[in-house]
Coordinates of C-alpha atoms (C1' of nucleotides) in Angstrom, one line a residue:
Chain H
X1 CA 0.0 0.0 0.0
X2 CA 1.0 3.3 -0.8
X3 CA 1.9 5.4 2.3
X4 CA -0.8 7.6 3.9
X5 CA -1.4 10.8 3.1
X6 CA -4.5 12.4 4.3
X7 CA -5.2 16.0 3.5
X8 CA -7.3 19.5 5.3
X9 CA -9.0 20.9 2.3
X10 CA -10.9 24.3 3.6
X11 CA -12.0 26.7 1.5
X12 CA -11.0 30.3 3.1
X13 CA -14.8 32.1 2.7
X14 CA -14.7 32.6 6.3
X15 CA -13.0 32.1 9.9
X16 CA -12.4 28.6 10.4
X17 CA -14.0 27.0 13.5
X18 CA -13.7 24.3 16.1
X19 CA -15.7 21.4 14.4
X20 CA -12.8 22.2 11.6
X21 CA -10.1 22.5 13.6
X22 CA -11.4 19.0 14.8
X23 CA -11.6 17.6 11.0
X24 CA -7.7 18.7 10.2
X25 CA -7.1 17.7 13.5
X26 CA -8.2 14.2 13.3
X27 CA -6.5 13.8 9.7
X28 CA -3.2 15.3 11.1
X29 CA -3.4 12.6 13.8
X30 CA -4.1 9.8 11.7
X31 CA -1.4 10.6 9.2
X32 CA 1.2 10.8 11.8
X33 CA -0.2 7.5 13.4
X34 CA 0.4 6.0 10.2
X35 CA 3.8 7.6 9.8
X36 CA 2.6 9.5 6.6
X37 CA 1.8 13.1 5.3
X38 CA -0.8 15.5 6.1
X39 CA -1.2 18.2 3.2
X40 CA -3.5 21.2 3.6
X41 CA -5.4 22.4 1.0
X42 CA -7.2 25.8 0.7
X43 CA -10.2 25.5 -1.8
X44 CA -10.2 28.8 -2.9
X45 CA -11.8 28.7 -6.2
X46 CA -15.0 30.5 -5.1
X47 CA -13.3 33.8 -6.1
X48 CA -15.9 36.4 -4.8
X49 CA -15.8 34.9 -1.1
X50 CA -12.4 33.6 -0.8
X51 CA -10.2 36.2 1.3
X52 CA -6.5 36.0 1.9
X53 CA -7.3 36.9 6.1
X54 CA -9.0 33.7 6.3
X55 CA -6.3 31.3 4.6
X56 CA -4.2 33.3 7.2
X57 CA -6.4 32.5 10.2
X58 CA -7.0 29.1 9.0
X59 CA -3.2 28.3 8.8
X60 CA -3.0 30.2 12.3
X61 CA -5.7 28.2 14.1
X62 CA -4.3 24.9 13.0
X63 CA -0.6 25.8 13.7
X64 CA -1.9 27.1 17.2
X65 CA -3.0 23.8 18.3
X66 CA -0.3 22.0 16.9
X67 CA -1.3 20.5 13.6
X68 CA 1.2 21.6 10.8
X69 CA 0.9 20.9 7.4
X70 CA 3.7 18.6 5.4
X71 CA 5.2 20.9 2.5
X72 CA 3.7 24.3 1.4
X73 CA -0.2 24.5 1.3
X74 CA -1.8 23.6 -1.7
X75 CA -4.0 26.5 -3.4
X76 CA -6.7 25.2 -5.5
X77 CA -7.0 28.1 -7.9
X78 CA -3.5 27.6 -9.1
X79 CA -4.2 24.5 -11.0
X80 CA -7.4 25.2 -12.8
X81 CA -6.1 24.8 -15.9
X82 CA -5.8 21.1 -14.9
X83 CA -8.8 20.6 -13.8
X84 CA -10.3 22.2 -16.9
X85 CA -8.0 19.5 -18.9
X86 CA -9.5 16.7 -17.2
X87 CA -13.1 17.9 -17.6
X88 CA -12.2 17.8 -21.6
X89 CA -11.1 14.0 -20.9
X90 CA -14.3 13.5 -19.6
X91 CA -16.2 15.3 -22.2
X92 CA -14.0 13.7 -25.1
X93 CA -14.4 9.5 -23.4
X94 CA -18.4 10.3 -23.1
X95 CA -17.7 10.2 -19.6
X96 CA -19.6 13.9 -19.7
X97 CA -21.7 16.0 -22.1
X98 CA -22.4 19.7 -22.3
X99 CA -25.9 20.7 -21.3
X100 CA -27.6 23.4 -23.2
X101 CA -30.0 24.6 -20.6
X102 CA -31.3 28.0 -19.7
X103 CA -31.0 29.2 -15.8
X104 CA -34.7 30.3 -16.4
X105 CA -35.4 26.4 -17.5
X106 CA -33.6 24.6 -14.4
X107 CA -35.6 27.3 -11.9
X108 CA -38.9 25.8 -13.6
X109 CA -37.9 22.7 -13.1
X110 CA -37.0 22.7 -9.7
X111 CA -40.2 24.4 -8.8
X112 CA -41.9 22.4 -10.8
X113 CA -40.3 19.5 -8.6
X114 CA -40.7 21.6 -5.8
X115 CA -44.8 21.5 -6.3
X116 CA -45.6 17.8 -6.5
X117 CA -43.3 17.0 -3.5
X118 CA -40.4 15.7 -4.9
X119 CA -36.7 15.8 -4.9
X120 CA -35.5 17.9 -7.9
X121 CA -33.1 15.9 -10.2
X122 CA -31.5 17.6 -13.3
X123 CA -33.6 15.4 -16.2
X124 CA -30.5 14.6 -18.1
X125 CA -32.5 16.6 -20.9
X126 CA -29.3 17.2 -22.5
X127 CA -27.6 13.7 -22.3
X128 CA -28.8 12.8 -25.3
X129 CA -29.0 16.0 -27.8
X130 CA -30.2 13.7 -30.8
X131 CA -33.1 15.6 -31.7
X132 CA -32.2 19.0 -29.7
X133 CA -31.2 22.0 -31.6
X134 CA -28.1 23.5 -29.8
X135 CA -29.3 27.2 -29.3
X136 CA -26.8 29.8 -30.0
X137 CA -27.1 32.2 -27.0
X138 CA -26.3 29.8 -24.6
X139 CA -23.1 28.9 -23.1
X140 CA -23.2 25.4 -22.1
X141 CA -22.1 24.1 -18.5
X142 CA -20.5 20.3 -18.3
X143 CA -22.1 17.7 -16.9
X144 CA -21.1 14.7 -15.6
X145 CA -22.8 11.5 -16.9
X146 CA -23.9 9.8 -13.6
X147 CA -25.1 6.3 -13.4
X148 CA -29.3 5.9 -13.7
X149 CA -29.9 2.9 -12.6
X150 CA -28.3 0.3 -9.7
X151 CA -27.1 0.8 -6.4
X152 CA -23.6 2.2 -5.5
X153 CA -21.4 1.0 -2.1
X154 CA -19.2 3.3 -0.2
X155 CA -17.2 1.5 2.1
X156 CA -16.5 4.4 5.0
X157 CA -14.4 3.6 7.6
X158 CA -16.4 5.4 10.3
X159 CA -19.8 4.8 8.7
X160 CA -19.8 1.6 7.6
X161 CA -21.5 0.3 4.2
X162 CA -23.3 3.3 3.2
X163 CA -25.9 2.3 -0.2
X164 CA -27.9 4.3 -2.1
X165 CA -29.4 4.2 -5.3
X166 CA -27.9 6.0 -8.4
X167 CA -31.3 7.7 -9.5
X168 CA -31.1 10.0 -7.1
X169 CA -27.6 11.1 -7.7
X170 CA -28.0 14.1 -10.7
X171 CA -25.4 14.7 -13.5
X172 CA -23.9 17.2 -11.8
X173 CA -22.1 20.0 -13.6
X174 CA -18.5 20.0 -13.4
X175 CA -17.4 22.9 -15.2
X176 CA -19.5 26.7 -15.0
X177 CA -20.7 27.9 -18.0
X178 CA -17.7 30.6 -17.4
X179 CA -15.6 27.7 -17.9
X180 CA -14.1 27.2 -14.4
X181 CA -14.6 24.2 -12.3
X182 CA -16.7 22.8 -10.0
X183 CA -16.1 21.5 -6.2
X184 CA -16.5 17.9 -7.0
X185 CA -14.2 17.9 -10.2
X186 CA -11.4 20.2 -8.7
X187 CA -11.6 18.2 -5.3
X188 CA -11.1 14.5 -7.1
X189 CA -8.5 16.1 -9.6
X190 CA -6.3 17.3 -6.6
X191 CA -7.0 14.6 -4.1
X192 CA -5.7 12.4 -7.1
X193 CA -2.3 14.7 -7.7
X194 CA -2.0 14.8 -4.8
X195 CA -1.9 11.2 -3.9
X196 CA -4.3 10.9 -0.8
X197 CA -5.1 8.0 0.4
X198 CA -7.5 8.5 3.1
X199 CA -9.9 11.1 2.6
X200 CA -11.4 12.2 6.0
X201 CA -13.8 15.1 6.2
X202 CA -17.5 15.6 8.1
X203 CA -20.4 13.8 7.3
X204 CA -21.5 17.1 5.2
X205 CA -20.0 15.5 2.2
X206 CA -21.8 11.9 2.5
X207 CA -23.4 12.5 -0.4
X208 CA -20.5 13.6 -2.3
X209 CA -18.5 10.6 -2.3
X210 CA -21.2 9.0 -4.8
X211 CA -20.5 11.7 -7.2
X212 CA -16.6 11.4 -6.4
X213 CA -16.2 8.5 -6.9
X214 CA -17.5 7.8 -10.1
X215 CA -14.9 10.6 -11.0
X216 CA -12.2 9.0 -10.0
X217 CA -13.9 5.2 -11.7
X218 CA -14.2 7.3 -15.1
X219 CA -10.6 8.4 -15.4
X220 CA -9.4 5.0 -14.2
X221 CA -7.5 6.4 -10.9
X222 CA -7.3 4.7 -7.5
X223 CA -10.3 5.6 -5.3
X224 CA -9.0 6.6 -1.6
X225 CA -10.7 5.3 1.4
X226 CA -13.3 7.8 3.2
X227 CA -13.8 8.3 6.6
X228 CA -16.9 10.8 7.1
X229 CA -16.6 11.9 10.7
X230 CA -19.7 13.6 12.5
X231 CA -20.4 16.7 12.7
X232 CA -20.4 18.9 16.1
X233 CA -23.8 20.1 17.0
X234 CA -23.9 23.8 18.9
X235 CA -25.2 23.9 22.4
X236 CA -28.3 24.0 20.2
X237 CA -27.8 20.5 18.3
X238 CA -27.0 21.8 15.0
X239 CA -24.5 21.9 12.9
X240 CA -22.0 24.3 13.9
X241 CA -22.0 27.1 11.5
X242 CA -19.6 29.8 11.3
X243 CA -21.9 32.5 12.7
X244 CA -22.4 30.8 16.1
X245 CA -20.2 32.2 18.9
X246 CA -17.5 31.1 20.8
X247 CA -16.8 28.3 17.6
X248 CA -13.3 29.9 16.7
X249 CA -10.4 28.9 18.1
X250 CA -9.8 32.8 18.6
X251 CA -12.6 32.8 20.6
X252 CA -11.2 30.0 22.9
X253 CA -7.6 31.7 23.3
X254 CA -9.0 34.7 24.3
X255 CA -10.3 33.7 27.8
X256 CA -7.0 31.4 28.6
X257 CA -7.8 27.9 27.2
X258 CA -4.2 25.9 26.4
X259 CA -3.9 24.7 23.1
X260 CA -3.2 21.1 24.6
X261 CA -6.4 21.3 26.7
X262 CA -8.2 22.4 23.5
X263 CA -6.3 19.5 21.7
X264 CA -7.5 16.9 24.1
X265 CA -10.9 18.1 24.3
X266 CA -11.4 18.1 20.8
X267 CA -9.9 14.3 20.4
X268 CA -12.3 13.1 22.7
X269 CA -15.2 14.8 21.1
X270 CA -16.3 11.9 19.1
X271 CA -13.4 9.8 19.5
X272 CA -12.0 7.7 22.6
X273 CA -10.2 5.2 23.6
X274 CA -11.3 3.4 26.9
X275 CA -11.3 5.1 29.6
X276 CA -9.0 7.6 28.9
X277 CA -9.4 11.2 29.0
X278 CA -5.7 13.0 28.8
X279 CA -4.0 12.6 26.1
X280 CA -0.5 13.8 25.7
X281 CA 0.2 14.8 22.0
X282 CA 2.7 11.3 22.1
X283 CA -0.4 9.3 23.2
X284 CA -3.0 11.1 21.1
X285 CA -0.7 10.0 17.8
X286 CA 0.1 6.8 18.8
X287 CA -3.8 5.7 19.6
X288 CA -5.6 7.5 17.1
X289 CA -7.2 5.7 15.1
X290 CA -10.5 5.8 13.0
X291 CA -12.4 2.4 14.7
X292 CA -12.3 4.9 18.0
X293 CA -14.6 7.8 15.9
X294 CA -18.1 7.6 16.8
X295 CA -21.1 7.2 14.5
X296 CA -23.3 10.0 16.5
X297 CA -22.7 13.8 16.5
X298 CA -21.4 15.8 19.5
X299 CA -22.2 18.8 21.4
X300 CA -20.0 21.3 22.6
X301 CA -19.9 21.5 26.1
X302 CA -17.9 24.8 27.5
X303 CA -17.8 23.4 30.9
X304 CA -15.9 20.4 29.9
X305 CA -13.3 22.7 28.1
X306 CA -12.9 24.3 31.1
X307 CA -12.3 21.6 33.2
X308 CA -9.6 20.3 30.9
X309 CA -7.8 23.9 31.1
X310 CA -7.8 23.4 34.7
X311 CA -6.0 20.0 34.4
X312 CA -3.1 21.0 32.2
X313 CA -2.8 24.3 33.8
X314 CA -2.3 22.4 37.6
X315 CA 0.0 20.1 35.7
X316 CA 1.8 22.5 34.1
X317 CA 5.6 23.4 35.3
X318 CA 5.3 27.1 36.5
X319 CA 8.1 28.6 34.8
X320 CA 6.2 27.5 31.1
X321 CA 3.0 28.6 32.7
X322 CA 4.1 31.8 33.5
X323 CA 5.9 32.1 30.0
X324 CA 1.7 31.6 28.8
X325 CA 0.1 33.7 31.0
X326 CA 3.4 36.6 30.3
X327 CA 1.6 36.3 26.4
X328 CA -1.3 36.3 27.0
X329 CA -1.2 39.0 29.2
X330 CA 0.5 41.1 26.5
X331 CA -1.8 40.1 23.9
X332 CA -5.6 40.6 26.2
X333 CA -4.7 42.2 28.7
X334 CA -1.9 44.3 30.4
X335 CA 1.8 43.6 29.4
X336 CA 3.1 42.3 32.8
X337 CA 5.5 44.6 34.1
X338 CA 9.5 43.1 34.1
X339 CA 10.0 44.1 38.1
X340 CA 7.1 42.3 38.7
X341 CA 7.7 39.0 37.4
X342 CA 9.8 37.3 40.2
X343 CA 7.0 38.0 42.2
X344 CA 4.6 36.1 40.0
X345 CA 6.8 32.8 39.0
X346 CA 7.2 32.9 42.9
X347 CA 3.6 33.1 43.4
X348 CA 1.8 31.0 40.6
X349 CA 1.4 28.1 42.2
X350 CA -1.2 29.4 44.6
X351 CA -2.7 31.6 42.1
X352 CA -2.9 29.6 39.7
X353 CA -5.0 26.7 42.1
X354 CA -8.2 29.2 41.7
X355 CA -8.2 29.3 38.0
X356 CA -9.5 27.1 35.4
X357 CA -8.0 29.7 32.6
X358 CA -5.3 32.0 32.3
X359 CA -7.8 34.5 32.4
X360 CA -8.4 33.4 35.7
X361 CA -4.9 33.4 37.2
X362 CA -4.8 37.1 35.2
X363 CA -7.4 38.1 37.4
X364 CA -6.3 36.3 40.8
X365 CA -2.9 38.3 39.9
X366 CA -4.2 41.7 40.0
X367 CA -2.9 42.8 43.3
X368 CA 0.3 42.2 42.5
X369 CA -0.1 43.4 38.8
X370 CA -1.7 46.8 40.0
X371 CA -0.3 49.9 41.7
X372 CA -3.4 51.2 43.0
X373 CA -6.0 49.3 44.3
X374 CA -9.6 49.9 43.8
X375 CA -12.4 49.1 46.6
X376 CA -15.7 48.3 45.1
X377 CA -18.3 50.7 46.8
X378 CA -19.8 47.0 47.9
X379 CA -16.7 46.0 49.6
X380 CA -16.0 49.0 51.1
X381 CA -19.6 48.8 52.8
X382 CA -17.3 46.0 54.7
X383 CA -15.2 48.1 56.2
X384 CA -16.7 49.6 59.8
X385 CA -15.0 51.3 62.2
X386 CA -14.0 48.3 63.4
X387 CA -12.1 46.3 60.6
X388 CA -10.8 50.0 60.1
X389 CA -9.3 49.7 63.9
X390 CA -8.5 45.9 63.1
X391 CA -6.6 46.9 60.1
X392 CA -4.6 49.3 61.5
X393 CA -3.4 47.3 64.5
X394 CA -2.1 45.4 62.4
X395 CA -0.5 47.8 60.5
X396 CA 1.5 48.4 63.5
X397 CA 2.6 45.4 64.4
X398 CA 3.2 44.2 61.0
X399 CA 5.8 47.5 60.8
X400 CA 7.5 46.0 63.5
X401 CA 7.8 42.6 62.8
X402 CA 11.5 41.9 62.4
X403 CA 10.9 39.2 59.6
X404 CA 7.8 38.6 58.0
X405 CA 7.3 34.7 57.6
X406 CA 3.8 33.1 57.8
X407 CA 4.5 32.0 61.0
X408 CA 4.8 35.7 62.8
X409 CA 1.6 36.5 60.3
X410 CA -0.1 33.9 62.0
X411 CA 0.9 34.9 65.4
X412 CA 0.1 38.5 64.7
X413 CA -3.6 37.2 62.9
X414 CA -4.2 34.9 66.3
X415 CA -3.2 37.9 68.4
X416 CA -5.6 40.5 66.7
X417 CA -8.5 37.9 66.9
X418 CA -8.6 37.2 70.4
X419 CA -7.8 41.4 71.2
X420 CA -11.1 41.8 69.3
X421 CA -12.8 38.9 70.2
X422 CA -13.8 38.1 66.4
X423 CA -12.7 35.0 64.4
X424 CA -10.7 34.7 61.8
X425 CA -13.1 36.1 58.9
X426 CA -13.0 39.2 61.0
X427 CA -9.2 39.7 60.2
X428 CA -9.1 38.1 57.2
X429 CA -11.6 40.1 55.0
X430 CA -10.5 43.3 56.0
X431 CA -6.9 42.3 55.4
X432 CA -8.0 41.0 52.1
X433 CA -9.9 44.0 50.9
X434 CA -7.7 46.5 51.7
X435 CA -4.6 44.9 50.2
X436 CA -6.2 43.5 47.0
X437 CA -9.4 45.1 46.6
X438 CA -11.8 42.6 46.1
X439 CA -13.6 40.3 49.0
X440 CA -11.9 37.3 47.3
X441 CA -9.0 35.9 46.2
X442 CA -5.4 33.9 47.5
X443 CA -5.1 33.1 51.2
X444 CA -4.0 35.9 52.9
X445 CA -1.2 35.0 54.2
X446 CA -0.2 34.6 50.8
X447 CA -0.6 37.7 49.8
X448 CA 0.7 39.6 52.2
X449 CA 4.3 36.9 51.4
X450 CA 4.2 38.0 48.0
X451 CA 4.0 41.7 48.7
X452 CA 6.7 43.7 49.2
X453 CA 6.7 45.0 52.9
X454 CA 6.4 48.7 51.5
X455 CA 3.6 47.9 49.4
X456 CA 1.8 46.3 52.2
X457 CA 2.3 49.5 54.4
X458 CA 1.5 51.6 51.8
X459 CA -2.0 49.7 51.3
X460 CA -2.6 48.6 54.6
X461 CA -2.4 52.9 55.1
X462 CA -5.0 53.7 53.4
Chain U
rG1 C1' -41.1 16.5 0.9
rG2 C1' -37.0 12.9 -1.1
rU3 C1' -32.4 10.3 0.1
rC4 C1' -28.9 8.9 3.7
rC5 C1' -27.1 8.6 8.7
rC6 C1' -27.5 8.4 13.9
rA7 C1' -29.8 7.0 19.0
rU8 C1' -26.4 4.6 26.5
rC9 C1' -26.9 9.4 32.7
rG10 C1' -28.0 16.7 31.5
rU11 C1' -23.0 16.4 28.4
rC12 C1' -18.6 13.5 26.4
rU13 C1' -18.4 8.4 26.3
rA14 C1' -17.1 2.7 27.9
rA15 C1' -19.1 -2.2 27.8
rC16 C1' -16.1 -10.5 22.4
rG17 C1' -24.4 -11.6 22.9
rG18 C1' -23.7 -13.0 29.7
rU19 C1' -21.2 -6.5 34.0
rU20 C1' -24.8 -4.6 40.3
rA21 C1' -24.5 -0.9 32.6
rG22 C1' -18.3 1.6 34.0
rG23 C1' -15.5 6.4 33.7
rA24 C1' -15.2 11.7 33.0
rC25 C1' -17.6 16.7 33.1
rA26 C1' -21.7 19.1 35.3
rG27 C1' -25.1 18.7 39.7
rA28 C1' -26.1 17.5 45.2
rU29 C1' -24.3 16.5 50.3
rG30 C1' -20.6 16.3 54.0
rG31 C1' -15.2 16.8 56.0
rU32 C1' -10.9 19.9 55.8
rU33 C1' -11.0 25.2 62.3
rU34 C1' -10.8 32.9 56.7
rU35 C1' -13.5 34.4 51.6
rC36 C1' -13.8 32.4 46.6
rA37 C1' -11.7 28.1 45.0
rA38 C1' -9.1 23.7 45.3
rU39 C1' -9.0 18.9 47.6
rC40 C1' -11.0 14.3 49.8
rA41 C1' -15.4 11.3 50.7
rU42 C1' -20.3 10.1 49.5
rC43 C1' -24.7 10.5 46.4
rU44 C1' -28.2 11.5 42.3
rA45 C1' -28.5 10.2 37.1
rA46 C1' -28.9 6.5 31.1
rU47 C1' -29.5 1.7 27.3
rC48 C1' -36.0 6.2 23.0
rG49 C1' -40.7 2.9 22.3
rG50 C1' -42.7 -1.8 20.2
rG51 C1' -41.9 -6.3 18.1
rG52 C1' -38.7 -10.4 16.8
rU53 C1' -33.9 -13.9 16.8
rU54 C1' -31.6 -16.2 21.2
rC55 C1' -31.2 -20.0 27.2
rG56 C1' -29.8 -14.8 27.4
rA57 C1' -30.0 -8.6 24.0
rU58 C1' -27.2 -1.9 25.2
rU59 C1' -25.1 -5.1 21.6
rC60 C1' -28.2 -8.7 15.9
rC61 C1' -33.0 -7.9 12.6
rC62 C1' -37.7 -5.3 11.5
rC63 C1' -41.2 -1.3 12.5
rG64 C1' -42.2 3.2 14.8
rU65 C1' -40.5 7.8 17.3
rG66 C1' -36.9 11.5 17.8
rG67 C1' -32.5 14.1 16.1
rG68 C1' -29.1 15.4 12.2
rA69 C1' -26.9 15.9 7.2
rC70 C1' -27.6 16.5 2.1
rC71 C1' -30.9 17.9 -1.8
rG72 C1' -26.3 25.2 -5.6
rC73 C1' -23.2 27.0 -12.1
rC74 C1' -20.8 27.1 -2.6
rA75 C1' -17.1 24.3 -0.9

RNA sequence: GGUCCCAUCGUCUAACGGUUAGGACAGAUGGUUUUCAAUCAUCUAAUCGGGGUUCGAUUCCCCGUGGGACCGCCA
């Protein structure tokens, strides 16, 4: 057998989104579990729609998550001409025929079809132009010269034996009356030159196949296998479409999520393999396979993602997780300020055990990122006179403790709670409000460590 | 409407025709002597319905029902 080549064939007429990310994903894994290539392909020949941003944010979205494409991506438009060529192979071994008919005449048609209830086939009117005049203002389009009668088999290696009969399969055009080709031509024509072997894709193009393959039968080329993979539904339970939100992948590195989190997530979205649910990128390539892929669609659920995120980010080394969250910081939020990055490598370990995104530790980091903190008009409700008198007790102890280590906090803490007869909450909230600005957050005693002893004073003073 | 596909806890899913139908997320409850979390323990929760085949169906077959995809000179 030839080796494995699977291919990502988009077409760049908008922002890619997570069920494709999933598709390229699942082909990128499945070529490298097989040790072959993974090509990507950017459809482009639907000229008004196509835009050079999207190829860009298609190759970006893929990259982020860690599928790259072997060699330079393929772009469709650029071999036309050969697609064109074949489509005059076809015509000239009666394998296709041009059809004469008016736009006005395939609208009646359909409507026509449309009325008594039935599904609209193209009636082959033109298939046989024996007694047909051809007229002169009409450019013709190509047709393909599908099979009428019988039964056709695909073999999908997710779906299983899928049959259907050939009537209902229309001789579909394959070159525009401008001359340029169709999906179904262009798609066989490069998936052939391009030698794929496994053609893997959502279960949108089912129906496709039948036409494809009889493509590929006509010119005499090797048919690839298929693998039609189900599609994601939205939290809805339809197919996800590019205008629902939270689909891009943009949309998911914007509040924090790990491209491995996102990775795994989206394996085990319609795939799995036991039990298992992490997957290191080693793992994921050497279990993939296609016998794991579901037959049933999928729904996104957000608080799955999530949960993920928090797994990889609790597992994650804190020097590389504070190398993400420095990014990410820079690229939605606030750059993190150089003197105060010892303070946060020393300290993300306890901020990061409240967060389930990078988002999250952002947030948990405030106090440390800001200069000035802001009370809330709600938490400063919080404040009596007496926190107010707690606070600034321990302002003066704290200014004279010699070295400030939690256990001297604690003593200081115990000491203020039995001096105001209050518990710990009593201390605590204060404490925390007045240092970070918000009722919750870190331990204190954690906060106060990873505060410089001038900030503290400084806070603690007003 | 036609054609095709699918069907296990709310969600993602596991289970050579023989399991008390398992795991994970979410949810609930309780413990950890500060908030929010985290963590630990426990719990709730599913084979769409009806017929077959079989000693025995989640699993195989048929019929319903429900959901989805496709039905472009888009890809």
């Amino acid at each position: 057998m030839s080796k494995v080549a699977t291919r990502f064939a988009p077409s760049p007429t908008g922002p890619l989104h997570i069920g494709g990310v999933r598709t390229a994903l699942f082909n990128w894994l499945f070529s490298k579990n097989n040790k072959g290539k993974f090509y990507l392909r950017i459809e482009d020949t639907d000229k008004e729609r196509s835009k050079e941003e999207y190829k860009k944010q298609i190759i970006d979205s893929l990259n982020w998550i860690g599928v790259y494409h072997d060699d330079k991506e393929y772009i469709q438009s650029k071999n036309i001409n050969k697609h064109k060529e074949i489509a005059e192979e076809l015509l000239k071994n009666d394998f296709a025929y041009k059809c004469y008919c008016s736009e006005e005449e395939i609208k009646e048609q359909k409507e026509k079809c449309k009325k008594k209830g039935i599904a609209y086939v193209y009636n082959r009117k033109w298939r046989d132009p024996k007694d047909l005049k051809i007229p002169q203002n009409i450019k013709p389009v190509i047709r393909f010269k599908s099979k009428i009668s019988g039964n056709s088999v695909v073999k999908d290696l997710v779906q299983g034996e899928i049959n259907i009969g050939n009537s209902i399969i229309e001789d579909f055009i394959i070159l525009r009356q401008d001359g340029s080709p169709t999906y179904q031509l262009s798609a066989v024509v490069d998936d052939h030159l391009m030698n794929i072997t496994h053609v893997i894709r959502g279960d949108d193009h089912k129906i496709n196949t039948f036409k494809q393959k009889q493509i590929y039968e006509a010119m005499k080329w090797n048919v690839p296998e298929f693998a039609h993979i189900p599609l994601i539904h939205s939290e809805k339970g339809s197919k996800l479409s590019k205008r629902d939100k939270a689909s891009t992948i943009d949309d998911y590195i914007k509040i924090g999520i790990l491209s491995d989190a996102l990775r795994n997530y989206l394996l085990r979205l319609g795939w799995s393999h036991k039990d298992k649910e992490i997957f290191s990128l080693d793992e994921s390539i050497n279990l993939f396979n296609l016998k794991g892929i579901g037959k049933s669609p999928s729904k996104l659920d957000m608080s799955r993602i999530l949960s993920i995120n928090e797994h990889y980010i609790k597992h994650m080394d804190e020097k590389i997780l504070f190398k993400f969250l420095k990014i990410y910081s820079q690229k939605y939020k606030k750059s993190i300020d150089t003197s105060k990055e010892e303070t946060l490598i020393k300290s993300i370990n306890f901020l990061k055990n409240k967060a389930k995104t990078l988002e999250d530790i952002y947030k948990n980091s405030e106090y440390i990122l800001k200069d000035n903190i802001e009370i809330s008009a709600e938490d400063f409700k919080l404040l009596d006179n007496s926190s107010k008198n707690i606070v600034k007790d321990f302002l003066n102890e704290f200014e004279k403790m010699s070295k400030i280590t939690k256990e001297n906090l604690e003593k200081t803490v115990n000491g203020l709670i039995d001096k105001h007869k209050t518990n710990f909450k009593g201390v605590g909230q204060p404490l925390r409000i007045v240092l970070t600005g918000s009722r919750f957050g870190p331990g204190i005693y954690n906060i106060i460590l990873s505060l410089n002893k001038d900030v503290v004073i400084k806070r603690l003073k007003n």
